[in-house]
PDB file of C-alpha atoms in Angstrom:
ATOM      1  CA  GLY I 848       0.082  -0.075   0.043  1.00 53.00           C
ATOM      2  CA  ALA I 849       0.936   3.676  -0.404  1.00 78.00           C
ATOM      3  CA  GLY I 850       0.363   4.734   3.049  1.00 92.00           C
ATOM      4  CA  VAL I 851       0.758   3.728   6.684  1.00 95.00           C
ATOM      5  CA  SER I 852      -1.940   1.346   7.645  1.00 96.00           C
ATOM      6  CA  GLN I 853      -2.972   0.380  11.207  1.00 97.00           C
ATOM      7  CA  SER I 854      -5.110  -2.424  12.698  1.00 97.00           C
ATOM      8  CA  PRO I 855      -7.435  -2.913  13.968  1.00 97.00           C
ATOM      9  CA  SER I 856      -9.288   0.672  13.314  1.00 96.00           C
ATOM     10  CA  ASN I 857     -11.247   0.158  16.440  1.00 96.00           C
ATOM     11  CA  LYS I 858     -10.885  -1.882  19.630  1.00 97.00           C
ATOM     12  CA  VAL I 859     -13.208  -2.472  22.424  1.00 98.00           C
ATOM     13  CA  THR I 860     -11.721  -4.304  25.496  1.00 97.00           C
ATOM     14  CA  GLU I 861     -12.593  -4.933  29.000  1.00 97.00           C
ATOM     15  CA  LYS I 862     -10.509  -3.569  31.821  1.00 97.00           C
ATOM     16  CA  GLY I 863      -7.596  -6.017  32.720  1.00 97.00           C
ATOM     17  CA  LYS I 864      -7.301  -7.360  29.188  1.00 97.00           C
ATOM     18  CA  ASP I 865      -4.152  -7.189  27.074  1.00 98.00           C
ATOM     19  CA  VAL I 866      -4.220  -5.640  23.670  1.00 98.00           C
ATOM     20  CA  GLU I 867      -1.984  -5.503  20.570  1.00 98.00           C
ATOM     21  CA  LEU I 868      -2.002  -2.775  18.112  1.00 98.00           C
ATOM     22  CA  ARG I 869      -0.369  -3.176  14.724  1.00 98.00           C
ATOM     23  CA  CYS I 870       1.474  -0.736  12.462  1.00 98.00           C
ATOM     24  CA  ASP I 871       2.594  -1.228   8.816  1.00 97.00           C
ATOM     25  CA  PRO I 872       4.830   1.628   7.814  1.00 95.00           C
ATOM     26  CA  ILE I 873       5.688   2.898   4.345  1.00 94.00           C
ATOM     27  CA  SER I 874       7.985   0.584   2.633  1.00 91.00           C
ATOM     28  CA  GLY I 875      11.605   1.666   3.038  1.00 89.00           C
ATOM     29  CA  HIS I 876      10.867   4.107   5.865  1.00 91.00           C
ATOM     30  CA  THR I 877      13.458   3.632   8.549  1.00 90.00           C
ATOM     31  CA  ALA I 878      11.873   5.582  11.343  1.00 91.00           C
ATOM     32  CA  LEU I 879       8.679   4.649  12.970  1.00 94.00           C
ATOM     33  CA  TYR I 880       6.825   6.567  15.826  1.00 94.00           C
ATOM     34  CA  TRP I 881       3.981   5.797  18.092  1.00 96.00           C
ATOM     35  CA  TYR I 882       1.771   8.470  19.507  1.00 95.00           C
ATOM     36  CA  ARG I 883      -1.405   8.773  21.435  1.00 96.00           C
ATOM     37  CA  GLN I 884      -4.403  11.212  21.120  1.00 94.00           C
ATOM     38  CA  SER I 885      -6.939  12.018  23.497  1.00 87.00           C
ATOM     39  CA  LEU I 886     -10.412  13.242  21.885  1.00 78.00           C
ATOM     40  CA  GLY I 887      -9.645  16.588  19.943  1.00 70.00           C
ATOM     41  CA  GLN I 888      -6.238  16.954  21.685  1.00 76.00           C
ATOM     42  CA  GLY I 889      -2.627  17.095  20.551  1.00 81.00           C
ATOM     43  CA  LEU I 890      -0.581  14.004  20.262  1.00 90.00           C
ATOM     44  CA  GLU I 891       1.529  12.459  22.903  1.00 92.00           C
ATOM     45  CA  PHE I 892       4.834  10.879  21.995  1.00 92.00           C
ATOM     46  CA  LEU I 893       5.125   7.194  23.030  1.00 95.00           C
ATOM     47  CA  ILE I 894       8.269   5.673  21.520  1.00 94.00           C
ATOM     48  CA  TYR I 895      10.217   5.656  18.157  1.00 90.00           C
ATOM     49  CA  PHE I 896      12.176   3.067  16.269  1.00 92.00           C
ATOM     50  CA  GLN I 897      15.175   3.475  13.955  1.00 89.00           C
ATOM     51  CA  GLY I 898      15.234   0.128  12.209  1.00 89.00           C
ATOM     52  CA  ASN I 899      14.339  -2.443  14.990  1.00 91.00           C
ATOM     53  CA  SER I 900      15.791  -0.626  17.732  1.00 91.00           C
ATOM     54  CA  ALA I 901      14.088   1.889  20.097  1.00 89.00           C
ATOM     55  CA  PRO I 902      16.525   4.706  21.096  1.00 85.00           C
ATOM     56  CA  ASP I 903      13.751   6.725  22.906  1.00 87.00           C
ATOM     57  CA  LYS I 904      11.107   5.028  24.908  1.00 89.00           C
ATOM     58  CA  SER I 905      10.602   7.858  27.139  1.00 88.00           C
ATOM     59  CA  GLY I 906       7.055   8.400  26.430  1.00 91.00           C
ATOM     60  CA  LEU I 907       5.733   5.159  27.314  1.00 94.00           C
ATOM     61  CA  PRO I 908       3.221   5.929  30.374  1.00 92.00           C
ATOM     62  CA  SER I 909       3.896   2.853  32.258  1.00 93.00           C
ATOM     63  CA  ASP I 910       5.562  -0.635  32.211  1.00 94.00           C
ATOM     64  CA  ARG I 911       2.112  -2.129  30.904  1.00 97.00           C
ATOM     65  CA  PHE I 912       3.126  -0.691  27.622  1.00 97.00           C
ATOM     66  CA  SER I 913       5.683  -2.131  25.321  1.00 96.00           C
ATOM     67  CA  ALA I 914       6.474  -2.183  21.625  1.00 97.00           C
ATOM     68  CA  GLU I 915       8.435  -3.991  19.135  1.00 96.00           C
ATOM     69  CA  ARG I 916       9.518  -3.729  15.542  1.00 96.00           C
ATOM     70  CA  THR I 917      10.657  -6.605  13.348  1.00 91.00           C
ATOM     71  CA  GLY I 918      12.352  -6.823   9.931  1.00 90.00           C
ATOM     72  CA  GLY I 919      12.655  -2.966  10.077  1.00 85.00           C
ATOM     73  CA  SER I 920       9.033  -2.851   9.040  1.00 92.00           C
ATOM     74  CA  VAL I 921       5.928  -3.870  10.939  1.00 96.00           C
ATOM     75  CA  SER I 922       5.508  -2.685  14.618  1.00 97.00           C
ATOM     76  CA  THR I 923       3.391  -3.831  17.321  1.00 98.00           C
ATOM     77  CA  LEU I 924       2.343  -1.686  20.564  1.00 98.00           C
ATOM     78  CA  THR I 925       1.262  -3.937  23.444  1.00 98.00           C
ATOM     79  CA  ILE I 926      -0.816  -2.745  26.467  1.00 98.00           C
ATOM     80  CA  GLN I 927      -1.042  -5.267  29.257  1.00 98.00           C
ATOM     81  CA  ARG I 928      -3.737  -5.016  31.724  1.00 97.00           C
ATOM     82  CA  THR I 929      -5.579  -2.299  30.208  1.00 97.00           C
ATOM     83  CA  GLN I 930      -7.094   0.563  32.316  1.00 96.00           C
ATOM     84  CA  GLN I 931      -9.847   2.829  31.394  1.00 95.00           C
ATOM     85  CA  GLU I 932      -7.270   5.750  31.130  1.00 94.00           C
ATOM     86  CA  ASP I 933      -5.735   4.007  28.193  1.00 96.00           C
ATOM     87  CA  SER I 934      -8.670   4.833  26.193  1.00 96.00           C
ATOM     88  CA  ALA I 935      -7.454   6.983  23.300  1.00 96.00           C
ATOM     89  CA  VAL I 936      -6.680   6.850  19.510  1.00 96.00           C
ATOM     90  CA  TYR I 937      -3.238   5.227  18.937  1.00 97.00           C
ATOM     91  CA  LEU I 938      -1.385   6.696  15.910  1.00 96.00           C
ATOM     92  CA  CYS I 939       1.506   5.227  14.119  1.00 96.00           C
ATOM     93  CA  ALA I 940       3.831   7.392  11.752  1.00 94.00           C
ATOM     94  CA  SER I 941       6.740   6.626   9.610  1.00 93.00           C
ATOM     95  CA  SER I 942       9.627   8.873   7.990  1.00 89.00           C
ATOM     96  CA  PRO I 943      12.273   8.170   5.679  1.00 85.00           C
ATOM     97  CA  ARG I 944      14.802   8.912   8.242  1.00 74.00           C
ATOM     98  CA  ARG I 945      15.148  10.066  11.806  1.00 62.00           C
ATOM     99  CA  THR I 946      15.904  13.879  11.200  1.00 60.00           C
ATOM    100  CA  SER I 947      14.222  16.817  12.411  1.00 55.00           C
ATOM    101  CA  GLY I 948      12.105  18.603   9.622  1.00 62.00           C
ATOM    102  CA  ASP I 949      11.280  14.983   7.907  1.00 73.00           C
ATOM    103  CA  THR I 950       7.695  14.665   7.072  1.00 81.00           C
ATOM    104  CA  GLN I 951       6.087  12.034   9.307  1.00 88.00           C
ATOM    105  CA  TYR I 952       3.369  10.022   7.345  1.00 91.00           C
ATOM    106  CA  PHE I 953       0.667   9.191   9.836  1.00 93.00           C
ATOM    107  CA  GLY I 954      -1.728   6.141   9.649  1.00 95.00           C
ATOM    108  CA  PRO I 955      -5.631   6.643  10.445  1.00 94.00           C
ATOM    109  CA  GLY I 956      -5.112   5.212  14.058  1.00 95.00           C
ATOM    110  CA  THR I 957      -6.624   2.599  16.253  1.00 97.00           C
ATOM    111  CA  ARG I 958      -9.311   3.965  18.473  1.00 96.00           C
ATOM    112  CA  LEU I 959      -9.123   1.834  21.747  1.00 97.00           C
ATOM    113  CA  THR I 960     -11.974   2.024  24.255  1.00 97.00           C
ATOM    114  CA  VAL I 961     -11.475   0.249  27.475  1.00 97.00           C
ATOM    115  CA  LEU I 962     -14.752  -0.562  29.440  1.00 95.00           C
TER     116      LEU I 962
ATOM    117  CA  THR F 715       4.716  20.156  31.244  1.00 51.00           C
ATOM    118  CA  GLN F 716       3.248  21.421  27.772  1.00 56.00           C
ATOM    119  CA  LEU F 717       6.228  22.403  25.942  1.00 81.00           C
ATOM    120  CA  LEU F 718       4.242  23.938  23.039  1.00 91.00           C
ATOM    121  CA  GLU F 719       1.355  26.040  23.806  1.00 93.00           C
ATOM    122  CA  GLN F 720      -1.113  26.350  21.187  1.00 94.00           C
ATOM    123  CA  SER F 721      -3.883  29.133  21.071  1.00 95.00           C
ATOM    124  CA  PRO F 722      -6.877  29.338  20.654  1.00 96.00           C
ATOM    125  CA  GLN F 723      -7.989  25.818  21.405  1.00 93.00           C
ATOM    126  CA  PHE F 724     -11.288  26.406  19.638  1.00 95.00           C
ATOM    127  CA  LEU F 725     -12.248  28.829  16.986  1.00 96.00           C
ATOM    128  CA  SER F 726     -15.746  29.251  15.238  1.00 97.00           C
ATOM    129  CA  ILE F 727     -15.738  31.741  12.457  1.00 96.00           C
ATOM    130  CA  GLN F 728     -17.837  32.815   9.404  1.00 97.00           C
ATOM    131  CA  GLU F 729     -16.738  32.097   6.033  1.00 97.00           C
ATOM    132  CA  GLY F 730     -14.645  34.823   4.559  1.00 97.00           C
ATOM    133  CA  GLU F 731     -13.153  35.849   7.932  1.00 97.00           C
ATOM    134  CA  ASN F 732      -9.363  35.896   8.663  1.00 97.00           C
ATOM    135  CA  LEU F 733      -7.848  33.945  11.598  1.00 97.00           C
ATOM    136  CA  THR F 734      -4.484  33.296  13.234  1.00 97.00           C
ATOM    137  CA  VAL F 735      -3.298  30.384  15.231  1.00 97.00           C
ATOM    138  CA  TYR F 736      -0.383  30.768  17.647  1.00 97.00           C
ATOM    139  CA  CYS F 737       2.162  28.094  18.854  1.00 96.00           C
ATOM    140  CA  ASN F 738       4.515  29.364  21.633  1.00 95.00           C
ATOM    141  CA  SER F 739       7.413  27.702  23.471  1.00 93.00           C
ATOM    142  CA  SER F 740      10.183  28.684  25.970  1.00 90.00           C
ATOM    143  CA  SER F 741      12.322  25.988  24.009  1.00 90.00           C
ATOM    144  CA  VAL F 742      14.142  26.359  20.848  1.00 91.00           C
ATOM    145  CA  PHE F 743      13.204  23.870  18.089  1.00 90.00           C
ATOM    146  CA  SER F 744      15.202  22.767  15.026  1.00 88.00           C
ATOM    147  CA  SER F 745      11.998  22.683  12.962  1.00 89.00           C
ATOM    148  CA  LEU F 746       8.270  23.575  13.270  1.00 92.00           C
ATOM    149  CA  GLN F 747       5.685  21.618  11.485  1.00 93.00           C
ATOM    150  CA  TRP F 748       1.986  22.319  11.042  1.00 95.00           C
ATOM    151  CA  TYR F 749      -0.548  19.430  10.612  1.00 95.00           C
ATOM    152  CA  ARG F 750      -4.272  19.430   9.793  1.00 95.00           C
ATOM    153  CA  GLN F 751      -6.267  16.512  10.985  1.00 93.00           C
ATOM    154  CA  GLU F 752      -9.863  15.561  10.060  1.00 91.00           C
ATOM    155  CA  PRO F 753     -12.073  13.086  11.989  1.00 87.00           C
ATOM    156  CA  GLY F 754     -11.120   9.590  11.789  1.00 87.00           C
ATOM    157  CA  GLU F 755      -7.895  10.117  10.069  1.00 91.00           C
ATOM    158  CA  GLY F 756      -4.175  10.797  10.939  1.00 91.00           C
ATOM    159  CA  PRO F 757      -2.681  14.143  10.782  1.00 92.00           C
ATOM    160  CA  VAL F 758      -1.384  15.563   7.295  1.00 92.00           C
ATOM    161  CA  LEU F 759       1.492  17.736   6.948  1.00 92.00           C
ATOM    162  CA  LEU F 760       0.927  21.235   5.740  1.00 94.00           C
ATOM    163  CA  VAL F 761       4.274  22.667   6.153  1.00 93.00           C
ATOM    164  CA  THR F 762       7.571  22.592   7.716  1.00 91.00           C
ATOM    165  CA  VAL F 763       9.745  25.586   8.536  1.00 91.00           C
ATOM    166  CA  VAL F 764      13.327  25.301   9.793  1.00 89.00           C
ATOM    167  CA  THR F 765      14.893  28.871   9.793  1.00 90.00           C
ATOM    168  CA  GLY F 766      14.230  31.584  12.187  1.00 91.00           C
ATOM    169  CA  GLY F 767      12.043  34.259  10.561  1.00 93.00           C
ATOM    170  CA  GLU F 768      11.008  31.980   7.719  1.00 94.00           C
ATOM    171  CA  VAL F 769       7.652  32.644   6.017  1.00 96.00           C
ATOM    172  CA  LYS F 770       5.935  30.168   3.925  1.00 96.00           C
ATOM    173  CA  LYS F 771       2.609  30.543   1.897  1.00 96.00           C
ATOM    174  CA  LEU F 772       0.254  27.742   1.017  1.00 94.00           C
ATOM    175  CA  LYS F 773      -2.486  29.210  -1.039  1.00 95.00           C
ATOM    176  CA  ARG F 774      -4.428  31.258   1.622  1.00 97.00           C
ATOM    177  CA  LEU F 775      -2.419  29.766   4.569  1.00 97.00           C
ATOM    178  CA  THR F 776       0.537  31.621   5.916  1.00 97.00           C
ATOM    179  CA  PHE F 777       3.087  30.061   8.163  1.00 96.00           C
ATOM    180  CA  GLN F 778       5.784  31.906  10.033  1.00 96.00           C
ATOM    181  CA  PHE F 779       8.722  30.629  12.260  1.00 94.00           C
ATOM    182  CA  GLY F 780       9.664  33.146  14.844  1.00 93.00           C
ATOM    183  CA  ASP F 781      13.170  34.532  14.641  1.00 92.00           C
ATOM    184  CA  ALA F 782      14.234  32.852  17.803  1.00 93.00           C
ATOM    185  CA  ARG F 783      12.745  29.491  16.673  1.00 91.00           C
ATOM    186  CA  LYS F 784      10.634  29.162  19.743  1.00 92.00           C
ATOM    187  CA  ASP F 785       7.250  30.227  18.196  1.00 93.00           C
ATOM    188  CA  SER F 786       5.118  30.103  14.880  1.00 95.00           C
ATOM    189  CA  SER F 787       1.910  31.196  13.676  1.00 96.00           C
ATOM    190  CA  LEU F 788      -0.583  30.087  11.060  1.00 97.00           C
ATOM    191  CA  HIS F 789      -2.683  32.699   9.258  1.00 97.00           C
ATOM    192  CA  ILE F 790      -5.645  31.816   7.096  1.00 97.00           C
ATOM    193  CA  THR F 791      -7.109  34.504   4.922  1.00 97.00           C
ATOM    194  CA  ALA F 792     -10.877  34.517   3.834  1.00 97.00           C
ATOM    195  CA  ALA F 793     -11.610  31.151   5.587  1.00 97.00           C
ATOM    196  CA  GLN F 794     -13.621  28.596   3.636  1.00 97.00           C
ATOM    197  CA  PRO F 795     -15.933  25.808   5.230  1.00 96.00           C
ATOM    198  CA  GLY F 796     -13.358  23.408   3.743  1.00 94.00           C
ATOM    199  CA  ASP F 797     -10.641  24.715   6.084  1.00 96.00           C
ATOM    200  CA  THR F 798     -12.611  23.263   9.094  1.00 96.00           C
ATOM    201  CA  GLY F 799     -10.573  20.790  11.014  1.00 95.00           C
ATOM    202  CA  LEU F 800      -8.026  20.141  13.815  1.00 94.00           C
ATOM    203  CA  TYR F 801      -4.797  22.164  13.379  1.00 96.00           C
ATOM    204  CA  LEU F 802      -1.686  20.988  15.082  1.00 94.00           C
ATOM    205  CA  CYS F 803       1.589  22.522  15.467  1.00 94.00           C
ATOM    206  CA  ALA F 804       4.629  20.341  16.164  1.00 93.00           C
ATOM    207  CA  GLY F 805       8.121  21.075  17.211  1.00 91.00           C
ATOM    208  CA  GLY F 806      11.048  18.921  16.096  1.00 87.00           C
ATOM    209  CA  ARG F 807      14.448  18.369  17.440  1.00 79.00           C
ATOM    210  CA  ASN F 808      17.243  16.596  15.898  1.00 72.00           C
ATOM    211  CA  THR F 809      16.068  13.200  17.383  1.00 69.00           C
ATOM    212  CA  GLY F 810      13.181  13.321  14.955  1.00 70.00           C
ATOM    213  CA  LYS F 811      10.687  13.120  17.820  1.00 79.00           C
ATOM    214  CA  LEU F 812       8.053  15.669  17.517  1.00 87.00           C
ATOM    215  CA  ILE F 813       6.339  17.668  20.478  1.00 90.00           C
ATOM    216  CA  PHE F 814       2.665  18.322  19.660  1.00 92.00           C
ATOM    217  CA  GLY F 815       0.608  21.407  20.843  1.00 93.00           C
ATOM    218  CA  GLN F 816      -2.864  20.809  22.135  1.00 92.00           C
ATOM    219  CA  GLY F 817      -4.570  21.496  18.854  1.00 93.00           C
ATOM    220  CA  THR F 818      -6.818  24.213  17.349  1.00 95.00           C
ATOM    221  CA  THR F 819     -10.271  23.104  16.449  1.00 94.00           C
ATOM    222  CA  LEU F 820     -11.464  25.276  13.721  1.00 96.00           C
ATOM    223  CA  GLN F 821     -15.102  25.486  12.561  1.00 96.00           C
ATOM    224  CA  VAL F 822     -15.813  27.770   9.342  1.00 97.00           C
ATOM    225  CA  LYS F 823     -19.501  28.224   8.997  1.00 96.00           C
ATOM    226  CA  PRO F 824     -20.989  28.952   5.552  1.00 95.00           C
TER     227      PRO F 824
END
């Protein structure tokens, strides 16, 4: 595909369950970013990958959050023991390189609702 | 701590009016980007400014980066209903990570 894709588009889960969110970046993009967005608000940085390594995990809210990237391509964000405050839209973006000023191309997001 | 303060957070105007959105910080950024986001979609880049004092124009939109690279503004001339959406500023540093403002929800009424 031409753009960043994310799945699922919507996820409703019960408090305490684990969830996995998937991101397929644009082919060839080495940098991949995860953000979280509350309703109508700005984006909160979570983690970024350069290739398969994650030099900056500073935005992960707690140790219930983890992410990995394999083959320099697909990334998975995992939230364990979900809480209601985890409800948000999780956005993934990719860019050709990891430099300031590079355009980040965003996927449509996964809307997570924790009941 | 919100590193980028964006204002106003909400703006409702009539078609044909002008408006300005501000993005301010006490920190220096190596770049400043403006995005527009529509419901159910990810943000889409409008412009990137990297030089202090830089001004870029995109049709009816004018973007400016402050001389000290700490602030930026987005001015829309003769707003149209199609301009309705969430506008986000984002400051970049050499790590590539973006720091986003809270966003400005713009509604342009016909």
